[in-house]
Amino acid sequence: MLDFPRWKVTSIVGLLVALMLLAVPSFLPERVTNSWGSFPHPRINLGLDLAGGSYLLLEADIADLKNSRLETKRDEIAAEMKRGTPRIEIGDISTAGGKLSFLLRDVSQVDAARELLLKIAGGGAGLTGQREWDIQVVDGQRFVITPTQAGLDDAVNRAMQDATEVVRRRIDELGTREPTIVRQGTSRIVVQVPGLKNPQALKDLLGRTAKLEFKLVDDNVDPAALAKGLAPIGSQILPYQEGGGVIAVKRQVIVGGDQLIDAKQAFEQQSNRPIVDFTFDSDGGRRFAKVTQENTGKRFAIILDNQVISAPVINTPILGGSGYIEGSFTAETANELAIALRSGKLPVALKVVEERTVGPDLGAESIKAGLLASAIAVTAVVVFMLVTYGRFGVYANLAVLINVGVILGVLALINGTLTLPGIAGFVLTIGTAVDANVLINERIREERRRGRSVIQSVELGYKEASRTIFEANVTHAISGVIMLLLGSGPVKGFAVVLLIGIATSVFTAVTFTRMLVAQWLRRARPSDLHI
């Protein structure tokens, strides 16, 4: 137990020094660490409650998702019925009452239509295998397709998973550090962005669905019908950004935003107005080129979130697979749109239902209070151990101080985020870090009272107390792991610091102090311990 060869001493000291050095960059300004080179530097990030920033609670618009599913399935059914061999003739597909319904014009095609619908809308929902859509035939020739609850639940779950990733990509594009983005319940997302100076820009960015579509303009619509909001079959009426009116467009999508591979803010060469340049993938470029070749002289609409922002005339075929979007943009709004398009469209509309902004002054006060609490805790522990255990108290105090540096180093190594509850866990760890030394020292006292020699007392003290120390800290760690797995936000911050503190305090209190005591015994060979 007290045998520490030179290689073991060197390894222990080297490990502790290396871990403490990892904490150094966290105490230096970023401009200093950035000048060290391009390699990553370990740094402790400050959470929302310490650095200030924005907290948003986003809620998905489930009604919008339902309507979007209906619209998508309607277009899919209409297209597939036309492609059928033979072609299946149907009337206009209604979406009234949250259901899809259409009349089959030829009764003899009922079986063919049902078979086709089973392929389109008869798949299983998620892992349960339940149908996403219920298909019924009413009055011999009317089909009614109803979305099932299982299908809707699965669609919501998939949409929220995708939305969480889209939100994460958009926030990463803003260049923020260590945002927290987690799902809450079935239809909400919690977003915490430390250090964000413009929360309104974040709200605008996350509130934009960024559903980009290119469709042909229907110029054959009667102006009187257009004014009444009536569109012919195969077309739809959308708000038009220019002049605040409306415009009729074909329902068929030429190219969608999911076929974009890049979008960036730029300036139009002649007028120097802010625009958004975009580039399609190879398939999107071919489709766009084909449509513009076949419809030269006609107009096409650039639609963003179901609003037409531009409807230029196709003067010449657009063959390069790229173009630009112009509108009433500023440089900032054009950049926000480019970010939204690059990160992908949200599968479901999100709205802000709760918002909190934490100022940096409050965070500075929290840090000051946390440092004061830590200093008081360390001072009280140091004085108590010195008075109670003398030399062995000095070793315990040295272990506590090193433990503080090691915790910070490990936290920096994993790029952890320090929150106010994390500081509480830090202070708690300092207070409990000497528990192991108290157990060891009291056991050494007990062995001396039994008449054992100095070496035997120290060896048995560490050996017997270590078992109790490990068992106690295992139960402590189990509680921390449960908080880490089941908690969120502040609870996780507390758990992370607590778990790091448990591991480092056991090592420094048992192994490091045992090494110091062994070196002293070998050097001084005392006749008594005076403990």
Short mmCIF file of C-alpha atoms in Angstrom, two decimals:
data_model
loop_
_atom_site.label_atom_id
_atom_site.label_comp_id
_atom_site.label_asym_id
_atom_site.label_seq_id
_atom_site.Cartn_x
_atom_site.Cartn_y
_atom_site.Cartn_z
CA MET A 1 0.00 0.00 0.00
CA LEU A 2 2.90 2.39 0.76
CA ASP A 3 5.23 1.26 -2.02
CA PHE A 4 5.64 4.14 -4.49
CA PRO A 5 8.53 3.62 -6.93
CA ARG A 6 9.84 6.60 -8.86
CA TRP A 7 7.90 5.82 -12.06
CA LYS A 8 4.61 5.75 -10.15
CA VAL A 9 5.35 9.07 -8.42
CA THR A 10 6.30 10.64 -11.75
CA SER A 11 3.11 9.31 -13.41
CA ILE A 12 0.80 10.61 -10.67
CA VAL A 13 2.41 14.05 -10.51
CA GLY A 14 2.57 14.33 -14.31
CA LEU A 15 -1.11 13.40 -14.72
CA LEU A 16 -2.28 15.92 -12.13
CA VAL A 17 -0.10 18.72 -13.52
CA ALA A 18 -1.29 18.02 -17.09
CA LEU A 19 -4.97 18.11 -16.05
CA MET A 20 -4.49 21.37 -14.14
CA LEU A 21 -2.72 22.97 -17.12
CA LEU A 22 -5.79 22.21 -19.26
CA ALA A 23 -7.74 24.70 -17.15
CA VAL A 24 -5.37 27.59 -17.93
CA PRO A 25 -6.89 28.65 -21.33
CA SER A 26 -10.29 29.11 -19.65
CA PHE A 27 -8.89 31.96 -17.57
CA LEU A 28 -7.34 33.78 -20.55
CA PRO A 29 -9.12 36.02 -23.09
CA GLU A 30 -10.02 34.26 -26.35
CA ARG A 31 -7.88 36.67 -28.34
CA VAL A 32 -4.85 35.34 -26.44
CA THR A 33 -5.65 31.65 -26.95
CA ASN A 34 -6.52 32.25 -30.61
CA SER A 35 -3.00 33.58 -31.16
CA TRP A 36 -1.53 30.23 -30.06
CA GLY A 37 -2.42 28.58 -33.35
CA SER A 38 -5.27 26.90 -35.18
CA PHE A 39 -5.39 23.77 -33.04
CA PRO A 40 -8.36 23.57 -30.65
CA HIS A 41 -7.85 24.83 -27.10
CA PRO A 42 -9.70 23.29 -24.17
CA ARG A 43 -12.00 25.85 -22.63
CA ILE A 44 -14.82 25.89 -20.13
CA ASN A 45 -17.93 27.43 -21.66
CA LEU A 46 -20.28 29.51 -19.55
CA GLY A 47 -23.94 28.61 -19.52
CA LEU A 48 -26.89 30.88 -20.15
CA ASP A 49 -27.23 31.88 -16.49
CA LEU A 50 -23.57 32.97 -16.31
CA ALA A 51 -22.81 34.41 -19.76
CA GLY A 52 -26.26 35.83 -20.40
CA GLY A 53 -28.17 35.10 -23.59
CA SER A 54 -31.57 33.94 -24.79
CA TYR A 55 -33.97 31.21 -23.77
CA LEU A 56 -36.74 30.25 -26.17
CA LEU A 57 -39.43 27.61 -25.90
CA LEU A 58 -40.67 26.66 -29.37
CA GLU A 59 -43.90 24.80 -30.01
CA ALA A 60 -44.79 22.98 -33.21
CA ASP A 61 -47.96 23.92 -35.06
CA ILE A 62 -49.57 20.49 -35.23
CA ALA A 63 -52.58 21.82 -37.17
CA ASP A 64 -50.21 23.12 -39.85
CA LEU A 65 -48.49 19.73 -39.99
CA LYS A 66 -51.85 18.01 -40.49
CA ASN A 67 -52.74 20.34 -43.35
CA SER A 68 -49.31 19.92 -44.90
CA ARG A 69 -49.64 16.12 -44.83
CA LEU A 70 -53.03 16.37 -46.49
CA GLU A 71 -51.74 18.71 -49.21
CA THR A 72 -48.72 16.51 -49.90
CA LYS A 73 -50.77 13.34 -50.06
CA ARG A 74 -53.36 15.01 -52.29
CA ASP A 75 -50.71 16.04 -54.82
CA GLU A 76 -49.14 12.58 -54.67
CA ILE A 77 -52.46 10.81 -55.29
CA ALA A 78 -53.38 13.15 -58.17
CA ALA A 79 -50.01 12.59 -59.85
CA GLU A 80 -50.04 8.81 -59.41
CA MET A 81 -53.60 8.48 -60.75
CA LYS A 82 -52.52 10.28 -63.94
CA ARG A 83 -49.47 8.02 -64.31
CA GLY A 84 -51.52 4.84 -63.90
CA THR A 85 -51.73 2.37 -66.79
CA PRO A 86 -54.45 2.77 -67.81
CA ARG A 87 -54.91 6.30 -66.52
CA ILE A 88 -57.43 6.50 -63.68
CA GLU A 89 -59.84 9.40 -64.12
CA ILE A 90 -60.87 11.13 -60.90
CA GLY A 91 -62.56 14.40 -59.95
CA ASP A 92 -61.10 17.16 -57.83
CA ILE A 93 -59.63 15.89 -54.54
CA SER A 94 -61.26 17.55 -51.52
CA THR A 95 -59.51 18.13 -48.18
CA ALA A 96 -62.64 19.14 -46.26
CA GLY A 97 -62.95 17.87 -42.72
CA GLY A 98 -59.32 16.83 -42.51
CA LYS A 99 -59.91 13.98 -44.98
CA LEU A 100 -59.09 13.37 -48.63
CA SER A 101 -62.00 12.43 -50.85
CA PHE A 102 -62.55 12.17 -54.59
CA LEU A 103 -65.07 10.72 -57.01
CA LEU A 104 -63.99 7.99 -59.41
CA ARG A 105 -65.41 8.73 -62.88
CA ASP A 106 -65.25 5.13 -64.13
CA VAL A 107 -66.77 2.63 -61.67
CA SER A 108 -64.94 -0.24 -63.36
CA GLN A 109 -61.61 1.19 -62.09
CA VAL A 110 -62.49 0.86 -58.39
CA ASP A 111 -60.22 -2.14 -57.83
CA ALA A 112 -57.32 -0.57 -59.74
CA ALA A 113 -57.72 2.68 -57.81
CA ARG A 114 -57.85 0.85 -54.46
CA GLU A 115 -54.71 -1.13 -55.29
CA LEU A 116 -52.87 2.04 -56.27
CA LEU A 117 -54.01 3.85 -53.12
CA LEU A 118 -52.78 0.97 -50.96
CA LYS A 119 -49.32 1.45 -52.44
CA ILE A 120 -49.44 5.22 -51.94
CA ALA A 121 -51.16 5.52 -48.56
CA GLY A 122 -51.27 2.01 -47.11
CA GLY A 123 -47.82 1.83 -45.51
CA GLY A 124 -47.20 1.23 -41.82
CA ALA A 125 -46.51 4.03 -39.35
CA GLY A 126 -43.18 3.75 -37.61
CA LEU A 127 -42.26 0.66 -35.58
CA THR A 128 -45.86 -0.19 -34.73
CA GLY A 129 -46.75 -1.12 -38.30
CA GLN A 130 -50.18 0.52 -38.00
CA ARG A 131 -51.59 2.22 -41.08
CA GLU A 132 -50.93 5.91 -41.59
CA TRP A 133 -54.08 6.31 -43.69
CA ASP A 134 -57.44 4.55 -43.62
CA ILE A 135 -58.92 3.95 -47.10
CA GLN A 136 -62.67 3.49 -47.60
CA VAL A 137 -65.00 3.33 -50.60
CA VAL A 138 -68.32 5.14 -50.11
CA ASP A 139 -71.35 4.75 -52.43
CA GLY A 140 -69.46 2.49 -54.76
CA GLN A 141 -67.22 5.10 -56.41
CA ARG A 142 -66.15 7.74 -53.84
CA PHE A 143 -62.87 7.17 -52.04
CA VAL A 144 -62.29 8.65 -48.57
CA ILE A 145 -58.74 8.61 -47.17
CA THR A 146 -58.56 9.46 -43.46
CA PRO A 147 -55.31 10.02 -41.53
CA THR A 148 -54.98 7.67 -38.54
CA GLN A 149 -53.85 8.74 -35.08
CA ALA A 150 -50.90 6.35 -35.25
CA GLY A 151 -49.83 7.91 -38.54
CA LEU A 152 -50.17 11.42 -37.15
CA ASP A 153 -48.20 10.55 -33.97
CA ASP A 154 -45.41 9.04 -36.07
CA ALA A 155 -45.39 12.08 -38.37
CA VAL A 156 -45.17 14.45 -35.40
CA ASN A 157 -42.30 12.46 -33.89
CA ARG A 158 -40.34 12.42 -37.15
CA ALA A 159 -41.06 16.09 -37.79
CA MET A 160 -39.86 17.07 -34.30
CA GLN A 161 -36.66 15.05 -34.69
CA ASP A 162 -35.94 16.74 -38.01
CA ALA A 163 -36.95 20.16 -36.68
CA THR A 164 -34.53 19.81 -33.75
CA GLU A 165 -31.66 19.14 -36.15
CA VAL A 166 -32.66 22.02 -38.43
CA VAL A 167 -32.80 24.38 -35.44
CA ARG A 168 -29.36 23.15 -34.36
CA ARG A 169 -27.89 23.78 -37.83
CA ARG A 170 -29.37 27.27 -38.02
CA ILE A 171 -28.01 28.25 -34.63
CA ASP A 172 -24.59 26.82 -35.49
CA GLU A 173 -24.59 29.04 -38.60
CA LEU A 174 -24.92 32.06 -36.31
CA GLY A 175 -21.55 31.16 -34.79
CA THR A 176 -22.83 30.80 -31.22
CA ARG A 177 -20.95 28.73 -28.64
CA GLU A 178 -22.40 25.70 -26.90
CA PRO A 179 -26.15 26.19 -27.48
CA THR A 180 -28.52 23.84 -25.69
CA ILE A 181 -31.23 22.44 -27.97
CA VAL A 182 -33.43 19.67 -26.57
CA ARG A 183 -36.94 18.35 -27.17
CA GLN A 184 -39.48 18.83 -24.42
CA GLY A 185 -42.53 16.61 -24.54
CA THR A 186 -44.00 15.66 -27.90
CA SER A 187 -44.19 19.03 -29.66
CA ARG A 188 -41.79 21.49 -28.00
CA ILE A 189 -38.12 22.39 -28.33
CA VAL A 190 -36.08 24.26 -25.70
CA VAL A 191 -33.36 26.54 -27.08
CA GLN A 192 -30.73 28.20 -24.88
CA VAL A 193 -28.07 30.31 -26.58
CA PRO A 194 -25.46 31.79 -24.20
CA GLY A 195 -23.96 35.13 -25.12
CA LEU A 196 -26.43 35.94 -27.90
CA LYS A 197 -26.64 39.71 -28.35
CA ASN A 198 -29.58 39.82 -30.76
CA PRO A 199 -32.41 37.53 -29.59
CA GLN A 200 -34.85 39.01 -32.11
CA ALA A 201 -32.68 37.77 -34.99
CA LEU A 202 -32.75 34.30 -33.44
CA LYS A 203 -36.55 34.39 -33.14
CA ASP A 204 -36.90 35.50 -36.75
CA LEU A 205 -34.55 32.79 -37.94
CA LEU A 206 -36.18 29.96 -36.00
CA GLY A 207 -39.70 31.14 -36.71
CA ARG A 208 -39.15 30.93 -40.46
CA THR A 209 -40.09 27.58 -41.97
CA ALA A 210 -37.98 28.33 -45.09
CA LYS A 211 -40.07 26.13 -47.35
CA LEU A 212 -38.84 27.19 -50.78
CA GLU A 213 -40.71 26.19 -53.95
CA PHE A 214 -40.57 27.15 -57.62
CA LYS A 215 -43.88 26.95 -59.52
CA LEU A 216 -45.26 28.28 -62.77
CA VAL A 217 -47.64 31.24 -62.62
CA ASP A 218 -51.18 30.59 -63.89
CA ASP A 219 -51.86 33.70 -66.02
CA ASN A 220 -55.11 32.29 -67.39
CA VAL A 221 -57.07 32.88 -64.21
CA ASP A 222 -59.99 35.28 -64.56
CA PRO A 223 -59.19 38.48 -62.61
CA ALA A 224 -62.68 38.50 -61.06
CA ALA A 225 -62.22 34.92 -59.82
CA LEU A 226 -58.76 35.81 -58.57
CA ALA A 227 -60.16 38.72 -56.58
CA LYS A 228 -62.66 36.34 -54.95
CA GLY A 229 -59.93 33.85 -54.11
CA LEU A 230 -61.21 31.23 -56.58
CA ALA A 231 -58.60 29.17 -58.43
CA PRO A 232 -59.18 26.58 -61.18
CA ILE A 233 -58.40 22.90 -60.62
CA GLY A 234 -54.64 22.34 -60.51
CA SER A 235 -53.88 25.88 -59.32
CA GLN A 236 -53.81 27.73 -56.02
CA ILE A 237 -53.91 31.34 -54.89
CA LEU A 238 -51.09 32.68 -52.74
CA PRO A 239 -50.28 36.11 -51.30
CA TYR A 240 -47.93 38.15 -53.45
CA GLN A 241 -45.29 40.19 -51.66
CA GLU A 242 -45.18 42.88 -54.34
CA GLY A 243 -48.11 45.23 -53.85
CA GLY A 244 -49.68 43.12 -51.15
CA GLY A 245 -52.05 41.37 -53.56
CA VAL A 246 -52.54 37.74 -54.53
CA ILE A 247 -51.40 35.61 -57.46
CA ALA A 248 -52.43 32.26 -58.92
CA VAL A 249 -49.77 29.55 -59.38
CA LYS A 250 -49.79 25.96 -60.57
CA ARG A 251 -49.88 23.38 -57.77
CA GLN A 252 -47.14 21.28 -59.33
CA VAL A 253 -43.71 22.07 -57.88
CA ILE A 254 -40.98 22.57 -60.48
CA VAL A 255 -38.13 22.38 -57.97
CA GLY A 256 -38.18 22.35 -54.18
CA GLY A 257 -35.83 23.81 -51.61
CA ASP A 258 -34.66 20.31 -50.66
CA GLN A 259 -32.75 20.28 -53.96
CA LEU A 260 -30.66 23.31 -53.02
CA ILE A 261 -27.00 22.63 -52.28
CA ASP A 262 -26.00 26.20 -51.38
CA ALA A 263 -27.44 29.62 -50.66
CA LYS A 264 -25.60 32.81 -49.74
CA GLN A 265 -26.22 36.51 -49.37
CA ALA A 266 -24.93 38.65 -52.24
CA PHE A 267 -25.61 41.95 -54.05
CA GLU A 268 -27.28 42.48 -57.41
CA GLN A 269 -24.66 43.90 -59.79
CA GLN A 270 -26.65 46.75 -61.36
CA SER A 271 -28.67 48.08 -58.41
CA ASN A 272 -26.43 46.78 -55.59
CA ARG A 273 -29.54 45.51 -53.79
CA PRO A 274 -29.15 42.58 -51.38
CA ILE A 275 -30.16 39.26 -52.94
CA VAL A 276 -29.80 35.56 -52.13
CA ASP A 277 -27.79 33.46 -54.57
CA PHE A 278 -28.73 29.77 -54.73
CA THR A 279 -27.45 26.66 -56.47
CA PHE A 280 -29.40 23.48 -57.24
CA ASP A 281 -28.08 19.95 -57.17
CA SER A 282 -27.68 18.15 -60.52
CA ASP A 283 -31.23 16.76 -60.56
CA GLY A 284 -32.77 20.09 -59.55
CA GLY A 285 -30.68 21.92 -62.16
CA ARG A 286 -31.84 19.58 -64.93
CA ARG A 287 -35.50 19.89 -63.94
CA PHE A 288 -35.28 23.69 -63.70
CA ALA A 289 -33.52 23.90 -67.06
CA LYS A 290 -36.15 21.70 -68.75
CA VAL A 291 -39.10 23.71 -67.38
CA THR A 292 -37.56 27.07 -68.31
CA GLN A 293 -36.81 25.79 -71.83
CA GLU A 294 -40.40 24.65 -72.30
CA ASN A 295 -41.96 27.81 -70.82
CA THR A 296 -39.88 30.68 -72.22
CA GLY A 297 -41.89 33.91 -72.11
CA LYS A 298 -44.02 32.75 -69.18
CA ARG A 299 -43.62 33.64 -65.53
CA PHE A 300 -42.50 31.41 -62.69
CA ALA A 301 -43.04 32.09 -58.99
CA ILE A 302 -40.43 31.90 -56.25
CA ILE A 303 -42.45 30.89 -53.18
CA LEU A 304 -41.13 31.10 -49.62
CA ASP A 305 -43.35 29.81 -46.81
CA ASN A 306 -46.45 29.92 -49.03
CA GLN A 307 -45.85 33.53 -50.05
CA VAL A 308 -44.73 34.54 -53.55
CA ILE A 309 -41.76 36.85 -53.11
CA SER A 310 -40.95 37.18 -56.81
CA ALA A 311 -42.53 36.19 -60.15
CA PRO A 312 -40.07 37.00 -62.95
CA VAL A 313 -40.57 36.26 -66.66
CA ILE A 314 -38.49 33.44 -68.14
CA ASN A 315 -36.71 35.44 -70.83
CA THR A 316 -34.17 32.72 -71.63
CA PRO A 317 -33.73 29.14 -70.38
CA ILE A 318 -31.87 28.98 -67.06
CA LEU A 319 -29.35 26.22 -67.71
CA GLY A 320 -26.63 26.78 -65.12
CA GLY A 321 -28.45 25.25 -62.17
CA SER A 322 -28.22 28.48 -60.20
CA GLY A 323 -30.07 31.77 -59.79
CA TYR A 324 -30.95 34.39 -57.24
CA ILE A 325 -33.90 35.55 -55.16
CA GLU A 326 -34.63 39.25 -54.99
CA GLY A 327 -37.13 41.07 -52.84
CA SER A 328 -37.38 43.72 -50.15
CA PHE A 329 -34.24 42.48 -48.40
CA THR A 330 -31.67 44.18 -46.23
CA ALA A 331 -28.22 42.62 -45.98
CA GLU A 332 -29.20 41.14 -42.59
CA THR A 333 -32.53 39.65 -43.71
CA ALA A 334 -30.94 38.27 -46.90
CA ASN A 335 -28.25 36.59 -44.79
CA GLU A 336 -30.90 35.15 -42.45
CA LEU A 337 -32.80 33.73 -45.42
CA ALA A 338 -29.59 32.23 -46.84
CA ILE A 339 -28.88 30.55 -43.48
CA ALA A 340 -32.44 29.21 -43.32
CA LEU A 341 -32.20 27.80 -46.85
CA ARG A 342 -28.77 26.24 -46.28
CA SER A 343 -29.88 24.53 -43.08
CA GLY A 344 -33.00 23.11 -44.72
CA LYS A 345 -36.67 23.80 -44.30
CA LEU A 346 -38.45 23.09 -41.06
CA PRO A 347 -40.80 20.13 -41.46
CA VAL A 348 -43.28 21.85 -39.18
CA ALA A 349 -43.90 25.51 -38.32
CA LEU A 350 -42.54 26.57 -34.92
CA LYS A 351 -43.79 29.44 -32.80
CA VAL A 352 -42.22 31.01 -29.72
CA VAL A 353 -44.43 30.34 -26.69
CA GLU A 354 -41.95 31.47 -24.03
CA GLU A 355 -38.98 33.80 -24.12
CA ARG A 356 -36.46 34.88 -21.50
CA THR A 357 -33.41 37.04 -21.87
CA VAL A 358 -30.61 36.89 -19.29
CA GLY A 359 -28.31 39.90 -19.18
CA PRO A 360 -24.53 39.49 -18.77
CA ASP A 361 -24.65 41.62 -15.61
CA LEU A 362 -26.70 38.96 -13.85
CA GLY A 363 -24.22 36.32 -15.02
CA ALA A 364 -21.30 38.38 -13.69
CA GLU A 365 -23.01 38.63 -10.31
CA SER A 366 -23.58 34.87 -10.32
CA ILE A 367 -19.92 34.21 -11.09
CA LYS A 368 -18.85 36.60 -8.35
CA ALA A 369 -21.15 34.94 -5.84
CA GLY A 370 -19.97 31.48 -6.92
CA LEU A 371 -16.30 32.43 -6.57
CA LEU A 372 -16.97 33.91 -3.13
CA ALA A 373 -18.80 30.76 -2.03
CA SER A 374 -15.95 28.59 -3.35
CA ALA A 375 -13.32 30.71 -1.56
CA ILE A 376 -15.21 30.54 1.73
CA ALA A 377 -15.69 26.77 1.38
CA VAL A 378 -12.01 26.17 0.60
CA THR A 379 -10.86 28.42 3.45
CA ALA A 380 -13.15 26.77 6.00
CA VAL A 381 -12.08 23.29 4.93
CA VAL A 382 -8.38 24.20 4.99
CA VAL A 383 -8.58 25.69 8.51
CA PHE A 384 -10.56 22.75 9.87
CA MET A 385 -8.17 20.13 8.47
CA LEU A 386 -5.09 21.99 9.70
CA VAL A 387 -6.42 22.36 13.23
CA THR A 388 -7.72 18.81 13.43
CA TYR A 389 -5.03 16.71 11.72
CA GLY A 390 -1.84 18.76 11.56
CA ARG A 391 0.59 17.37 8.94
CA PHE A 392 -2.02 14.99 7.60
CA GLY A 393 -4.36 17.98 7.33
CA VAL A 394 -1.75 19.77 5.20
CA TYR A 395 -1.69 16.80 2.82
CA ALA A 396 -5.49 16.75 2.68
CA ASN A 397 -5.60 20.49 1.98
CA LEU A 398 -3.05 20.15 -0.81
CA ALA A 399 -5.20 17.39 -2.29
CA VAL A 400 -8.28 19.65 -2.14
CA LEU A 401 -6.53 22.53 -3.91
CA ILE A 402 -5.18 20.22 -6.60
CA ASN A 403 -8.64 18.67 -6.91
CA VAL A 404 -10.09 22.11 -7.72
CA GLY A 405 -7.63 22.58 -10.58
CA VAL A 406 -8.16 19.03 -11.86
CA ILE A 407 -11.97 19.45 -11.95
CA LEU A 408 -11.59 22.63 -14.01
CA GLY A 409 -9.09 20.90 -16.29
CA VAL A 410 -11.36 17.92 -16.96
CA LEU A 411 -14.32 20.25 -17.54
CA ALA A 412 -12.23 22.18 -20.08
CA LEU A 413 -11.03 18.96 -21.72
CA ILE A 414 -14.60 17.86 -22.50
CA ASN A 415 -15.56 21.44 -23.48
CA GLY A 416 -18.15 21.35 -20.72
CA THR A 417 -20.53 24.17 -19.94
CA LEU A 418 -20.44 25.64 -16.45
CA THR A 419 -23.80 26.80 -15.12
CA LEU A 420 -24.93 28.25 -11.82
CA PRO A 421 -26.06 24.81 -10.58
CA GLY A 422 -22.68 23.57 -11.78
CA ILE A 423 -21.00 26.05 -9.45
CA ALA A 424 -23.21 24.68 -6.67
CA GLY A 425 -21.99 21.17 -7.52
CA PHE A 426 -18.44 22.50 -7.54
CA VAL A 427 -18.78 24.00 -4.04
CA LEU A 428 -20.42 20.79 -2.79
CA THR A 429 -17.53 18.75 -4.20
CA ILE A 430 -15.02 20.94 -2.36
CA GLY A 431 -16.90 20.41 0.89
CA THR A 432 -17.05 16.64 0.48
CA ALA A 433 -13.58 16.21 -1.04
CA VAL A 434 -11.99 15.83 2.40
CA ASP A 435 -14.50 13.22 3.58
CA ALA A 436 -12.17 10.49 2.39
CA ASN A 437 -9.23 12.01 4.26
CA VAL A 438 -11.30 12.32 7.43
CA LEU A 439 -12.16 8.60 7.22
CA ILE A 440 -8.53 7.68 6.56
CA ASN A 441 -7.11 9.87 9.32
CA GLU A 442 -9.64 8.66 11.89
CA ARG A 443 -8.86 5.05 10.99
CA ILE A 444 -5.12 5.74 11.39
CA ARG A 445 -5.83 7.22 14.85
CA GLU A 446 -7.82 4.14 15.77
CA GLU A 447 -5.01 1.81 14.73
CA ARG A 448 -2.48 3.81 16.76
CA ARG A 449 -4.72 3.57 19.82
CA ARG A 450 -4.70 -0.20 19.37
CA GLY A 451 -0.92 -0.12 19.73
CA ARG A 452 0.12 -0.73 16.14
CA SER A 453 3.32 0.79 14.76
CA VAL A 454 3.39 3.96 12.67
CA ILE A 455 3.83 2.08 9.37
CA GLN A 456 1.16 -0.50 10.22
CA SER A 457 -1.30 2.19 11.34
CA VAL A 458 -0.90 4.20 8.13
CA GLU A 459 -1.04 1.14 5.88
CA LEU A 460 -4.13 -0.32 7.58
CA GLY A 461 -5.75 3.12 7.77
CA TYR A 462 -5.59 3.59 4.00
CA LYS A 463 -6.40 -0.04 3.23
CA GLU A 464 -9.48 -0.36 5.43
CA ALA A 465 -10.84 3.14 4.81
CA SER A 466 -10.45 2.87 1.04
CA ARG A 467 -13.12 0.17 0.84
CA THR A 468 -15.64 2.37 2.62
CA ILE A 469 -14.65 5.40 0.52
CA PHE A 470 -15.18 3.59 -2.78
CA GLU A 471 -18.52 2.12 -1.73
CA ALA A 472 -19.81 5.50 -0.52
CA ASN A 473 -18.74 7.24 -3.71
CA VAL A 474 -20.28 4.55 -5.92
CA THR A 475 -23.70 5.25 -4.42
CA HIS A 476 -22.97 8.97 -4.78
CA ALA A 477 -22.06 8.47 -8.44
CA ILE A 478 -25.24 6.45 -9.10
CA SER A 479 -27.32 9.45 -8.03
CA GLY A 480 -25.25 11.70 -10.30
CA VAL A 481 -25.66 9.38 -13.31
CA ILE A 482 -29.43 9.27 -12.82
CA MET A 483 -29.56 13.08 -12.74
CA LEU A 484 -27.39 13.21 -15.86
CA LEU A 485 -29.57 10.76 -17.81
CA LEU A 486 -32.99 11.92 -16.70
CA GLY A 487 -32.39 15.59 -15.97
CA SER A 488 -32.13 18.48 -18.40
CA GLY A 489 -30.48 21.87 -18.49
CA PRO A 490 -29.42 23.02 -14.99
CA VAL A 491 -29.79 19.53 -13.48
CA LYS A 492 -27.38 18.09 -16.05
CA GLY A 493 -24.92 20.91 -15.37
CA PHE A 494 -24.97 20.05 -11.69
CA ALA A 495 -24.60 16.31 -12.40
CA VAL A 496 -21.62 16.73 -14.74
CA VAL A 497 -19.59 18.73 -12.21
CA LEU A 498 -20.63 16.38 -9.42
CA LEU A 499 -19.51 13.24 -11.31
CA ILE A 500 -16.19 14.80 -12.30
CA GLY A 501 -15.68 15.90 -8.68
CA ILE A 502 -16.39 12.41 -7.33
CA ALA A 503 -13.80 10.79 -9.62
CA THR A 504 -11.08 13.42 -9.06
CA SER A 505 -11.61 13.74 -5.30
CA VAL A 506 -11.30 9.97 -4.76
CA PHE A 507 -8.06 9.91 -6.75
CA THR A 508 -6.49 12.92 -5.04
CA ALA A 509 -7.72 12.02 -1.54
CA VAL A 510 -6.69 8.36 -1.63
CA THR A 511 -3.85 7.94 -4.14
CA PHE A 512 -2.21 11.36 -4.05
CA THR A 513 -2.23 11.83 -0.25
CA ARG A 514 -1.06 8.22 0.23
CA MET A 515 1.88 9.00 -2.02
CA LEU A 516 2.73 12.13 0.02
CA VAL A 517 2.48 10.23 3.31
CA ALA A 518 4.62 7.36 1.98
CA GLN A 519 7.34 9.82 0.86
CA TRP A 520 7.34 11.51 4.27
CA LEU A 521 7.51 8.21 6.18
CA ARG A 522 10.41 7.01 4.05
CA ARG A 523 12.28 10.29 4.51
CA ALA A 524 11.55 11.18 8.19
CA ARG A 525 10.93 7.73 9.74
CA PRO A 526 8.88 9.26 12.65
CA SER A 527 8.40 7.42 15.93
CA ASP A 528 4.87 8.81 16.31
CA LEU A 529 2.31 10.49 14.07
CA HIS A 530 0.84 13.23 16.32
CA ILE A 531 -2.44 12.92 14.45
#
